[in-house]
């Protein structure tokens, strides 16, 4: 499970067991050092290899690689959405 932390520009990861119990894996699996980005909606690619992070105050989407060990690393950032007010995301 991935959780966006909007006010700290970071992403946390959780493990989910068979009963549905969530356990924090990494409180700061990914972080933008500037802490000025409003992380909002998240989506995982259909193959589970990338995480897409919508940035609500810049009109950008970060494409983040999900490594085999669960670590996250920035692949690239794309723009083109309205700078303010971009909400909701669907990934195929």
Short mmCIF file of C-alpha atoms in Angstrom, two decimals, residues 1 14-23:
data_model
loop_
_atom_site.label_atom_id
_atom_site.label_comp_id
_atom_site.label_asym_id
_atom_site.label_seq_id
_atom_site.Cartn_x
_atom_site.Cartn_y
_atom_site.Cartn_z
CA UNK A 1 0.00 0.00 0.00
CA UNK A 14 2.73 -0.34 4.15
CA UNK A 15 2.58 -4.13 4.07
CA UNK A 16 -0.89 -5.69 4.11
CA UNK A 17 -1.24 -9.21 5.50
CA UNK A 18 -3.87 -11.81 4.54
CA UNK A 19 -6.26 -10.57 7.24
CA UNK A 20 -6.07 -6.99 5.90
CA UNK A 21 -3.88 -5.70 8.74
CA UNK A 22 -1.63 -2.83 7.64
CA UNK A 23 1.90 -2.48 9.00
#
